[in-house]
Amino acid sequence: MVVDAADVDLGQQEDGRGERSGRQPRLTSLLGPAFVAAIAYVDPGNVAANLSAGAEYGYLLLWVLIVANLMAAVVQYLSAKLGLVTSRSLSATLADWFDRRESSGSPARRRRGRAGRLAYWGQAEVIAAATDVAEVVGGAIALNLLFGTPLVLGGVIVGVVSLGMLALQGGRTQRHFEFVIMGFLVVITVGFLSGLFVTGLTVGEMVEGVVPRFQDTHSVVLAAGMLGATVMPHAVYLHSGLVRDRRFAPHGEAGMRRHLKATKWDVGTALVVAGTVNIAMLCLAAQSLRGVDGTDTIEGAHAAVEGALGPVVGILFAVGLLASGLASTSVGCYAGDMVMRDLLKVRIPLLLRRLLTMLPALLILGAGVEPTWALVMSQVVLSVGIPFALVPLVAVTARSTVMGRWANPRALTVLAAVICAVIIALNVALIWLTLTGQA
């Protein structure tokens, strides 16, 4: 849906189920979508990267997490703003563009439009499968650490539990899904913050870690990986859809301003929580794992944490990892379902989608591939999808023909374009360094 600036009637916008909004909701009731999207920032891939950074370099790369979080806040705000203003998700907006190409012009142009739509959907599905690899593998590792569950069986358990969580998505149960994910975020936060109560913090080194600097070539590579893999494409697609599918829409210009204000609080609060968790992971490794051998895998890091801080902290660490895997895989599958529905106008049964997207993860676990290595490689695959999400997002939110009078001001567009360029460049560097064996 392309909206002309003169045609934006905010008082007549409909919500995801076609219901009119008659009154302004409480500000607190508008919070939630960003907390679901923020799960992407505390997934098992982040766990592996942050623990490696802290164990190898202490607090040196703390500034990387701060910069990454600030960039992510801008990206997620733009995604939510698109869904709020247009009542369209990013993938639905892209589908509108393909629709126009396929409905006008020569037969060859229409064929190219259909091929482009399928290709765009195809890369999104690859991203969904790569997301599941990281999340299912991470959850399987956690179950193995907690109960000795075989990795393949653990992967199946994670998939089954996440399917139950996905049953809450959409319609009147949308809010329930948000609450469940926020509950998991609380568990993740407790799980990874708990160790700091035992280790404490070296404040002086933390302050030094806020200053951008590197130690050697490998620290540059690790920083590129941490920054480049922070913003995940499925979170960008999903956030706009979560806002679109909520049961109320802004009422009038004052209502839109109120919703945008709430969105800023939602994004800011959610990413402060996610950023705090990531910083806690790095600080925990910096305090208790620095110089310890074998911390280049999650299992090794867990053993080191348990050995240094005791079994209780080790259990809380594994519980946080399990919550991270369960919540992240649910969110990733939700995003994949939304993209297929928007781009292809097709929706397959949720059980079938769940089975298809988790199959690569189960095959990897069954083949005996080193789990942490699989996590790292999944992040590389996810990096390929970043431009397909970020470039359209920055472009459409800057256009008054799409956003009406709520189009991004020039300063925000420039900032978003710079962030987009930096993230894409770092992801390209991460892919190159990984494929050439330098990462």
CSV table of C-alpha atoms in Angstrom, one decimal:
chain,number,residue,atom,x,y,z
A,1,MET,CA,0.0,0.0,0.0
A,2,VAL,CA,1.5,3.3,-1.1
A,3,VAL,CA,0.1,6.2,0.8
A,4,ASP,CA,0.2,9.7,-0.5
A,5,ALA,CA,0.9,12.5,2.0
A,6,ALA,CA,-2.5,14.1,1.4
A,7,ASP,CA,-4.3,10.8,2.0
A,8,VAL,CA,-2.9,9.8,5.4
A,9,ASP,CA,-6.0,9.7,7.6
A,10,LEU,CA,-4.7,8.5,10.9
A,11,GLY,CA,-8.1,8.5,12.5
A,12,GLN,CA,-9.3,5.9,10.0
A,13,GLN,CA,-6.4,3.4,10.2
A,14,GLU,CA,-7.4,-0.2,11.0
A,15,ASP,CA,-5.6,-2.7,13.0
A,16,GLY,CA,-4.4,-6.1,11.9
A,17,ARG,CA,-7.9,-7.6,12.3
A,18,GLY,CA,-9.8,-4.7,10.7
A,19,GLU,CA,-11.1,-3.2,13.9
A,20,ARG,CA,-11.5,0.5,14.4
A,21,SER,CA,-9.8,2.3,17.3
A,22,GLY,CA,-12.3,4.3,19.3
A,23,ARG,CA,-10.2,5.4,22.2
A,24,GLN,CA,-6.6,5.9,23.1
A,25,PRO,CA,-5.0,2.9,25.0
A,26,ARG,CA,-2.8,3.3,28.0
A,27,LEU,CA,0.8,4.0,27.2
A,28,THR,CA,1.9,0.9,29.0
A,29,SER,CA,-0.4,-1.3,26.8
A,30,LEU,CA,1.5,-0.1,23.8
A,31,LEU,CA,4.8,-1.7,25.0
A,32,GLY,CA,5.8,-5.2,24.0
A,33,PRO,CA,6.7,-5.6,20.3
A,34,ALA,CA,10.3,-4.4,20.8
A,35,PHE,CA,10.8,-6.9,23.6
A,36,VAL,CA,9.9,-9.7,21.2
A,37,ALA,CA,12.2,-8.4,18.5
A,38,ALA,CA,15.0,-7.8,21.1
A,39,ILE,CA,15.2,-11.6,21.7
A,40,ALA,CA,17.2,-11.6,18.4
A,41,TYR,CA,19.9,-9.7,20.3
A,42,VAL,CA,20.4,-12.2,23.1
A,43,ASP,CA,20.3,-15.4,21.1
A,44,PRO,CA,22.9,-18.3,21.4
A,45,GLY,CA,25.0,-16.7,18.7
A,46,ASN,CA,25.4,-13.6,20.8
A,47,VAL,CA,26.3,-15.8,23.8
A,48,ALA,CA,29.2,-17.4,21.8
A,49,ALA,CA,30.5,-14.1,20.5
A,50,ASN,CA,30.3,-12.2,23.8
A,51,LEU,CA,31.9,-15.0,25.8
A,52,SER,CA,34.8,-15.3,23.3
A,53,ALA,CA,35.4,-11.5,23.4
A,54,GLY,CA,35.5,-11.4,27.2
A,55,ALA,CA,37.6,-14.5,27.6
A,56,GLU,CA,40.2,-13.4,25.1
A,57,TYR,CA,40.4,-9.6,25.6
A,58,GLY,CA,38.7,-8.8,28.9
A,59,TYR,CA,36.8,-5.6,28.8
A,60,LEU,CA,38.6,-4.3,25.7
A,61,LEU,CA,35.7,-4.7,23.3
A,62,LEU,CA,33.0,-3.5,25.7
A,63,TRP,CA,32.5,-0.4,23.5
A,64,VAL,CA,31.6,-2.6,20.5
A,65,LEU,CA,28.4,-3.8,22.3
A,66,ILE,CA,27.5,-0.2,23.2
A,67,VAL,CA,27.8,1.0,19.6
A,68,ALA,CA,26.0,-2.1,18.3
A,69,ASN,CA,23.1,-1.5,20.7
A,70,LEU,CA,22.8,2.2,19.6
A,71,MET,CA,22.7,1.2,16.0
A,72,ALA,CA,20.2,-1.5,16.6
A,73,ALA,CA,17.9,0.9,18.4
A,74,VAL,CA,17.7,3.1,15.3
A,75,VAL,CA,17.0,0.2,13.0
A,76,GLN,CA,14.3,-1.3,15.2
A,77,TYR,CA,12.6,2.1,15.7
A,78,LEU,CA,12.4,2.5,11.9
A,79,SER,CA,10.9,-0.9,11.5
A,80,ALA,CA,8.3,-0.3,14.2
A,81,LYS,CA,7.5,3.2,12.8
A,82,LEU,CA,6.9,1.7,9.3
A,83,GLY,CA,4.3,-0.8,10.7
A,84,LEU,CA,2.7,1.9,12.8
A,85,VAL,CA,2.3,4.6,10.2
A,86,THR,CA,1.3,2.4,7.2
A,87,SER,CA,-0.3,-0.6,8.9
A,88,ARG,CA,2.0,-2.6,6.7
A,89,SER,CA,5.0,-4.8,7.6
A,90,LEU,CA,8.3,-4.4,5.7
A,91,SER,CA,7.7,-7.6,3.8
A,92,ALA,CA,4.1,-6.5,2.9
A,93,THR,CA,5.5,-3.1,1.6
A,94,LEU,CA,8.0,-5.0,-0.6
A,95,ALA,CA,5.1,-7.2,-1.8
A,96,ASP,CA,3.3,-4.0,-2.9
A,97,TRP,CA,6.3,-3.0,-4.9
A,98,PHE,CA,6.4,-6.4,-6.6
A,99,ASP,CA,2.6,-6.2,-7.3
A,100,ARG,CA,3.0,-3.0,-9.1
A,101,ARG,CA,5.8,-4.4,-11.3
A,102,GLU,CA,3.8,-7.5,-12.1
A,103,SER,CA,0.6,-5.6,-12.9
A,104,SER,CA,2.1,-3.1,-15.4
A,105,GLY,CA,4.5,-3.1,-18.2
A,106,SER,CA,5.5,-5.8,-20.7
A,107,PRO,CA,5.1,-9.6,-20.1
A,108,ALA,CA,8.9,-9.8,-19.7
A,109,ARG,CA,8.7,-7.1,-17.0
A,110,ARG,CA,6.0,-9.0,-15.2
A,111,ARG,CA,8.0,-12.3,-15.4
A,112,ARG,CA,11.0,-10.5,-13.9
A,113,GLY,CA,8.8,-9.1,-11.2
A,114,ARG,CA,7.5,-12.6,-10.3
A,115,ALA,CA,11.0,-14.0,-10.4
A,116,GLY,CA,12.2,-11.2,-8.1
A,117,ARG,CA,9.4,-11.9,-5.6
A,118,LEU,CA,10.3,-15.6,-5.5
A,119,ALA,CA,14.0,-14.8,-5.1
A,120,TYR,CA,13.4,-12.3,-2.3
A,121,TRP,CA,11.2,-14.9,-0.5
A,122,GLY,CA,13.8,-17.6,-1.1
A,123,GLN,CA,16.6,-15.6,0.6
A,124,ALA,CA,14.2,-14.8,3.5
A,125,GLU,CA,13.5,-18.6,3.9
A,126,VAL,CA,17.2,-19.3,4.0
A,127,ILE,CA,17.5,-16.7,6.7
A,128,ALA,CA,14.7,-18.4,8.6
A,129,ALA,CA,16.5,-21.7,8.4
A,130,ALA,CA,19.8,-20.2,9.5
A,131,THR,CA,18.1,-18.6,12.4
A,132,ASP,CA,16.7,-21.9,13.5
A,133,VAL,CA,20.2,-23.5,13.3
A,134,ALA,CA,21.5,-21.1,15.8
A,135,GLU,CA,18.6,-21.2,18.1
A,136,VAL,CA,17.8,-24.9,18.0
A,137,VAL,CA,21.5,-25.8,18.4
A,138,GLY,CA,21.8,-23.4,21.3
A,139,GLY,CA,18.8,-24.8,23.0
A,140,ALA,CA,20.0,-28.4,22.4
A,141,ILE,CA,23.4,-27.5,24.0
A,142,ALA,CA,21.6,-26.0,27.0
A,143,LEU,CA,19.5,-29.2,27.5
A,144,ASN,CA,22.7,-31.3,27.2
A,145,LEU,CA,24.4,-29.2,29.8
A,146,LEU,CA,21.4,-29.3,32.2
A,147,PHE,CA,20.2,-32.9,31.8
A,148,GLY,CA,22.7,-34.7,29.6
A,149,THR,CA,20.1,-34.8,26.8
A,150,PRO,CA,21.5,-36.0,23.5
A,151,LEU,CA,21.8,-33.1,21.1
A,152,VAL,CA,19.4,-34.4,18.5
A,153,LEU,CA,16.7,-35.2,21.0
A,154,GLY,CA,17.4,-31.8,22.6
A,155,GLY,CA,16.8,-30.1,19.2
A,156,VAL,CA,13.5,-31.9,18.8
A,157,ILE,CA,12.4,-30.8,22.3
A,158,VAL,CA,13.3,-27.2,21.6
A,159,GLY,CA,11.3,-27.4,18.3
A,160,VAL,CA,8.2,-28.9,20.0
A,161,VAL,CA,8.2,-26.4,22.9
A,162,SER,CA,8.6,-23.5,20.5
A,163,LEU,CA,5.7,-24.8,18.4
A,164,GLY,CA,3.5,-24.5,21.5
A,165,MET,CA,4.6,-20.9,22.0
A,166,LEU,CA,3.9,-20.1,18.4
A,167,ALA,CA,0.3,-21.2,18.9
A,168,LEU,CA,-0.2,-17.9,20.8
A,169,GLN,CA,0.8,-15.7,17.9
A,170,GLY,CA,-1.8,-13.5,16.2
A,171,GLY,CA,-5.3,-12.3,16.9
A,172,ARG,CA,-6.5,-12.0,20.5
A,173,THR,CA,-3.6,-14.1,21.7
A,174,GLN,CA,-0.9,-11.8,20.3
A,175,ARG,CA,-0.5,-10.1,23.6
A,176,HIS,CA,-0.1,-13.4,25.3
A,177,PHE,CA,2.7,-14.3,23.0
A,178,GLU,CA,4.4,-11.0,23.8
A,179,PHE,CA,4.1,-11.7,27.5
A,180,VAL,CA,5.6,-15.2,27.2
A,181,ILE,CA,8.6,-13.9,25.2
A,182,MET,CA,9.1,-11.1,27.8
A,183,GLY,CA,9.0,-13.7,30.5
A,184,PHE,CA,11.8,-15.6,28.7
A,185,LEU,CA,13.7,-12.4,28.4
A,186,VAL,CA,13.5,-12.0,32.2
A,187,VAL,CA,14.9,-15.6,32.6
A,188,ILE,CA,17.7,-14.8,30.2
A,189,THR,CA,18.5,-11.7,32.1
A,190,VAL,CA,18.6,-13.4,35.4
A,191,GLY,CA,20.6,-16.4,34.0
A,192,PHE,CA,23.4,-14.3,32.6
A,193,LEU,CA,23.5,-11.5,35.2
A,194,SER,CA,23.6,-13.9,38.2
A,195,GLY,CA,27.3,-14.7,37.7
A,196,LEU,CA,28.2,-11.0,38.2
A,197,PHE,CA,27.0,-11.1,41.8
A,198,VAL,CA,29.7,-13.7,42.4
A,199,THR,CA,32.5,-12.3,40.3
A,200,GLY,CA,31.9,-8.6,40.8
A,201,LEU,CA,33.2,-6.0,38.3
A,202,THR,CA,36.5,-4.2,37.7
A,203,VAL,CA,35.1,-0.7,37.3
A,204,GLY,CA,38.4,0.8,36.1
A,205,GLU,CA,38.8,-1.7,33.3
A,206,MET,CA,35.1,-1.3,32.3
A,207,VAL,CA,35.6,2.5,32.0
A,208,GLU,CA,38.7,1.8,29.8
A,209,GLY,CA,36.6,-0.6,27.7
A,210,VAL,CA,34.2,2.1,26.8
A,211,VAL,CA,37.0,3.8,24.8
A,212,PRO,CA,37.1,2.5,21.2
A,213,ARG,CA,40.4,0.7,20.5
A,214,PHE,CA,41.9,-2.6,19.5
A,215,GLN,CA,44.8,-4.7,20.6
A,216,ASP,CA,45.7,-6.8,17.6
A,217,THR,CA,44.3,-8.0,14.3
A,218,HIS,CA,42.2,-10.8,15.9
A,219,SER,CA,40.5,-8.2,18.1
A,220,VAL,CA,39.5,-6.3,15.0
A,221,VAL,CA,38.1,-9.5,13.5
A,222,LEU,CA,36.2,-10.3,16.6
A,223,ALA,CA,34.8,-6.7,16.9
A,224,ALA,CA,33.6,-7.0,13.2
A,225,GLY,CA,31.9,-10.2,14.0
A,226,MET,CA,30.2,-8.7,17.1
A,227,LEU,CA,29.1,-5.6,15.3
A,228,GLY,CA,28.3,-7.2,12.0
A,229,ALA,CA,26.1,-10.0,13.4
A,230,THR,CA,24.2,-7.8,15.9
A,231,VAL,CA,21.2,-6.6,13.7
A,232,MET,CA,19.4,-9.7,12.5
A,233,PRO,CA,17.2,-9.6,9.3
A,234,HIS,CA,14.4,-11.5,10.9
A,235,ALA,CA,14.1,-9.0,13.7
A,236,VAL,CA,13.8,-6.2,11.2
A,237,TYR,CA,11.0,-7.9,9.3
A,238,LEU,CA,9.3,-9.0,12.4
A,239,HIS,CA,9.1,-5.8,14.3
A,240,SER,CA,7.0,-4.0,11.7
A,241,GLY,CA,4.7,-7.0,11.5
A,242,LEU,CA,4.2,-7.1,15.3
A,243,VAL,CA,3.2,-3.5,15.4
A,244,ARG,CA,0.9,-4.0,12.4
A,245,ASP,CA,-0.8,-7.0,13.9
A,246,ARG,CA,-1.7,-5.5,17.3
A,247,ARG,CA,-5.4,-5.1,18.1
A,248,PHE,CA,-5.5,-1.3,18.1
A,249,ALA,CA,-4.3,1.5,15.8
A,250,PRO,CA,-3.5,5.2,16.3
A,251,HIS,CA,-6.6,7.5,16.4
A,252,GLY,CA,-5.8,10.9,14.8
A,253,GLU,CA,-2.6,12.8,14.7
A,254,ALA,CA,-2.4,13.0,18.5
A,255,GLY,CA,-2.8,9.3,18.7
A,256,MET,CA,0.0,8.7,16.2
A,257,ARG,CA,2.3,11.0,18.2
A,258,ARG,CA,1.4,9.1,21.3
A,259,HIS,CA,2.1,5.7,19.6
A,260,LEU,CA,5.4,6.9,18.2
A,261,LYS,CA,6.4,8.1,21.7
A,262,ALA,CA,5.5,4.8,23.2
A,263,THR,CA,7.4,3.0,20.4
A,264,LYS,CA,10.6,5.0,21.4
A,265,TRP,CA,10.1,3.9,25.0
A,266,ASP,CA,9.5,0.3,23.9
A,267,VAL,CA,12.6,0.1,21.7
A,268,GLY,CA,14.8,2.0,24.2
A,269,THR,CA,13.8,-0.1,27.2
A,270,ALA,CA,13.9,-3.4,25.3
A,271,LEU,CA,17.4,-2.8,23.9
A,272,VAL,CA,18.7,-1.5,27.2
A,273,VAL,CA,17.7,-4.8,28.7
A,274,ALA,CA,19.2,-6.8,25.7
A,275,GLY,CA,22.3,-4.6,25.8
A,276,THR,CA,22.7,-5.2,29.5
A,277,VAL,CA,22.5,-8.9,29.1
A,278,ASN,CA,25.2,-8.8,26.3
A,279,ILE,CA,27.4,-6.6,28.4
A,280,ALA,CA,26.9,-9.0,31.4
A,281,MET,CA,28.1,-11.9,29.2
A,282,LEU,CA,31.2,-10.1,28.2
A,283,CYS,CA,31.9,-8.9,31.8
A,284,LEU,CA,31.3,-12.4,33.2
A,285,ALA,CA,33.9,-13.9,30.8
A,286,ALA,CA,36.3,-11.0,31.4
A,287,GLN,CA,36.2,-11.5,35.2
A,288,SER,CA,36.2,-15.3,35.4
A,289,LEU,CA,37.3,-16.8,32.0
A,290,ARG,CA,40.1,-14.5,30.9
A,291,GLY,CA,43.1,-16.7,29.8
A,292,VAL,CA,41.2,-19.9,30.5
A,293,ASP,CA,41.7,-22.6,27.9
A,294,GLY,CA,38.7,-24.2,26.1
A,295,THR,CA,36.4,-21.2,26.3
A,296,ASP,CA,36.1,-21.0,22.5
A,297,THR,CA,33.0,-23.2,22.7
A,298,ILE,CA,29.8,-22.7,24.7
A,299,GLU,CA,30.3,-26.1,26.5
A,300,GLY,CA,33.9,-25.1,27.4
A,301,ALA,CA,32.7,-21.7,28.6
A,302,HIS,CA,30.0,-23.3,30.8
A,303,ALA,CA,32.5,-25.7,32.3
A,304,ALA,CA,34.8,-22.8,33.1
A,305,VAL,CA,32.0,-20.8,34.6
A,306,GLU,CA,30.9,-23.7,36.7
A,307,GLY,CA,34.5,-24.5,37.8
A,308,ALA,CA,35.2,-20.8,38.7
A,309,LEU,CA,31.9,-19.7,40.2
A,310,GLY,CA,30.2,-23.0,41.4
A,311,PRO,CA,27.4,-25.2,40.2
A,312,VAL,CA,24.5,-22.8,41.0
A,313,VAL,CA,25.9,-20.2,38.6
A,314,GLY,CA,26.6,-22.9,36.0
A,315,ILE,CA,23.0,-24.0,36.2
A,316,LEU,CA,21.7,-20.4,35.9
A,317,PHE,CA,23.9,-19.9,32.9
A,318,ALA,CA,22.6,-23.0,31.2
A,319,VAL,CA,19.0,-22.0,32.0
A,320,GLY,CA,19.6,-18.6,30.5
A,321,LEU,CA,21.0,-20.3,27.4
A,322,LEU,CA,17.9,-22.6,27.2
A,323,ALA,CA,15.5,-19.7,27.5
A,324,SER,CA,17.5,-17.8,24.8
A,325,GLY,CA,17.2,-20.8,22.4
A,326,LEU,CA,13.5,-21.4,23.0
A,327,ALA,CA,12.4,-17.8,22.7
A,328,SER,CA,14.7,-17.0,19.7
A,329,THR,CA,13.6,-20.0,17.7
A,330,SER,CA,9.9,-19.1,18.2
A,331,VAL,CA,10.5,-15.5,17.1
A,332,GLY,CA,12.5,-16.6,14.1
A,333,CYS,CA,9.8,-19.0,12.9
A,334,TYR,CA,7.1,-16.3,13.5
A,335,ALA,CA,9.1,-13.9,11.2
A,336,GLY,CA,9.5,-16.6,8.5
A,337,ASP,CA,5.7,-17.2,8.5
A,338,MET,CA,5.0,-13.5,8.3
A,339,VAL,CA,7.3,-13.0,5.3
A,340,MET,CA,5.8,-15.9,3.4
A,341,ARG,CA,2.3,-14.7,4.1
A,342,ASP,CA,3.1,-11.2,3.0
A,343,LEU,CA,5.3,-11.9,-0.1
A,344,LEU,CA,3.6,-14.9,-1.6
A,345,LYS,CA,0.1,-14.4,-0.1
A,346,VAL,CA,0.4,-18.0,1.1
A,347,ARG,CA,0.4,-19.5,4.6
A,348,ILE,CA,1.4,-23.1,5.2
A,349,PRO,CA,0.4,-24.9,8.4
A,350,LEU,CA,2.5,-23.8,11.3
A,351,LEU,CA,3.5,-27.4,12.1
A,352,LEU,CA,4.9,-28.0,8.6
A,353,ARG,CA,6.8,-24.7,8.7
A,354,ARG,CA,8.2,-25.6,12.0
A,355,LEU,CA,9.4,-28.9,10.7
A,356,LEU,CA,10.9,-27.5,7.6
A,357,THR,CA,12.9,-24.7,9.2
A,358,MET,CA,14.3,-26.8,12.0
A,359,LEU,CA,15.2,-29.7,9.7
A,360,PRO,CA,18.7,-28.3,8.8
A,361,ALA,CA,19.5,-27.8,12.5
A,362,LEU,CA,18.5,-31.4,13.3
A,363,LEU,CA,20.6,-32.7,10.4
A,364,ILE,CA,23.6,-30.7,11.6
A,365,LEU,CA,23.2,-32.0,15.1
A,366,GLY,CA,22.7,-35.6,13.8
A,367,ALA,CA,25.8,-35.3,11.6
A,368,GLY,CA,28.0,-34.6,14.7
A,369,VAL,CA,29.0,-31.1,13.5
A,370,GLU,CA,30.7,-29.1,16.3
A,371,PRO,CA,27.7,-27.1,17.7
A,372,THR,CA,29.6,-23.8,18.4
A,373,TRP,CA,31.1,-23.9,14.9
A,374,ALA,CA,27.5,-24.4,13.5
A,375,LEU,CA,26.4,-21.4,15.5
A,376,VAL,CA,29.2,-19.2,14.0
A,377,MET,CA,28.4,-20.3,10.5
A,378,SER,CA,24.7,-19.6,10.9
A,379,GLN,CA,25.6,-16.0,11.8
A,380,VAL,CA,27.6,-15.8,8.5
A,381,VAL,CA,24.5,-17.0,6.5
A,382,LEU,CA,22.3,-14.5,8.4
A,383,SER,CA,24.8,-11.8,7.4
A,384,VAL,CA,23.9,-12.4,3.7
A,385,GLY,CA,20.3,-11.3,4.4
A,386,ILE,CA,21.1,-8.0,6.1
A,387,PRO,CA,21.1,-5.8,3.0
A,388,PHE,CA,17.7,-7.2,1.8
A,389,ALA,CA,16.1,-6.0,5.0
A,390,LEU,CA,18.0,-2.8,5.9
A,391,VAL,CA,18.2,-1.1,2.5
A,392,PRO,CA,14.4,-1.2,1.8
A,393,LEU,CA,13.7,-0.2,5.4
A,394,VAL,CA,15.8,3.0,5.2
A,395,ALA,CA,14.5,3.8,1.8
A,396,VAL,CA,10.8,3.5,2.4
A,397,THR,CA,10.7,5.2,5.8
A,398,ALA,CA,12.3,8.2,4.1
A,399,ARG,CA,9.6,8.5,1.4
A,400,SER,CA,6.6,10.8,2.0
A,401,THR,CA,4.7,8.7,-0.6
A,402,VAL,CA,4.9,5.8,1.8
A,403,MET,CA,5.0,7.5,5.2
A,404,GLY,CA,3.1,10.7,4.5
A,405,ARG,CA,4.0,13.5,6.9
A,406,TRP,CA,5.7,11.0,9.2
A,407,ALA,CA,8.5,10.3,6.8
A,408,ASN,CA,11.9,10.4,8.4
A,409,PRO,CA,13.6,13.9,8.6
A,410,ARG,CA,16.7,14.3,6.6
A,411,ALA,CA,19.0,14.0,9.7
A,412,LEU,CA,17.5,10.6,10.7
A,413,THR,CA,17.7,9.4,7.1
A,414,VAL,CA,21.4,10.2,6.9
A,415,LEU,CA,22.1,8.6,10.3
A,416,ALA,CA,20.1,5.5,9.3
A,417,ALA,CA,22.0,5.3,5.9
A,418,VAL,CA,25.3,5.5,7.7
A,419,ILE,CA,24.3,2.8,10.1
A,420,CYS,CA,23.0,0.7,7.2
A,421,ALA,CA,26.3,1.1,5.3
A,422,VAL,CA,28.4,0.3,8.4
A,423,ILE,CA,26.4,-2.9,9.3
A,424,ILE,CA,26.5,-4.1,5.7
A,425,ALA,CA,30.2,-3.5,5.3
A,426,LEU,CA,31.0,-5.3,8.6
A,427,ASN,CA,28.8,-8.2,7.5
A,428,VAL,CA,30.6,-8.4,4.1
A,429,ALA,CA,33.9,-8.3,6.0
A,430,LEU,CA,32.7,-11.1,8.4
A,431,ILE,CA,31.7,-13.3,5.5
A,432,TRP,CA,35.1,-12.7,3.7
A,433,LEU,CA,37.2,-13.3,6.8
A,434,THR,CA,35.2,-16.5,7.6
A,435,LEU,CA,35.4,-18.0,4.2
A,436,THR,CA,39.2,-17.2,3.9
A,437,GLY,CA,39.9,-18.8,7.3
A,438,GLN,CA,40.9,-15.5,9.0
A,439,ALA,CA,38.0,-15.2,11.4
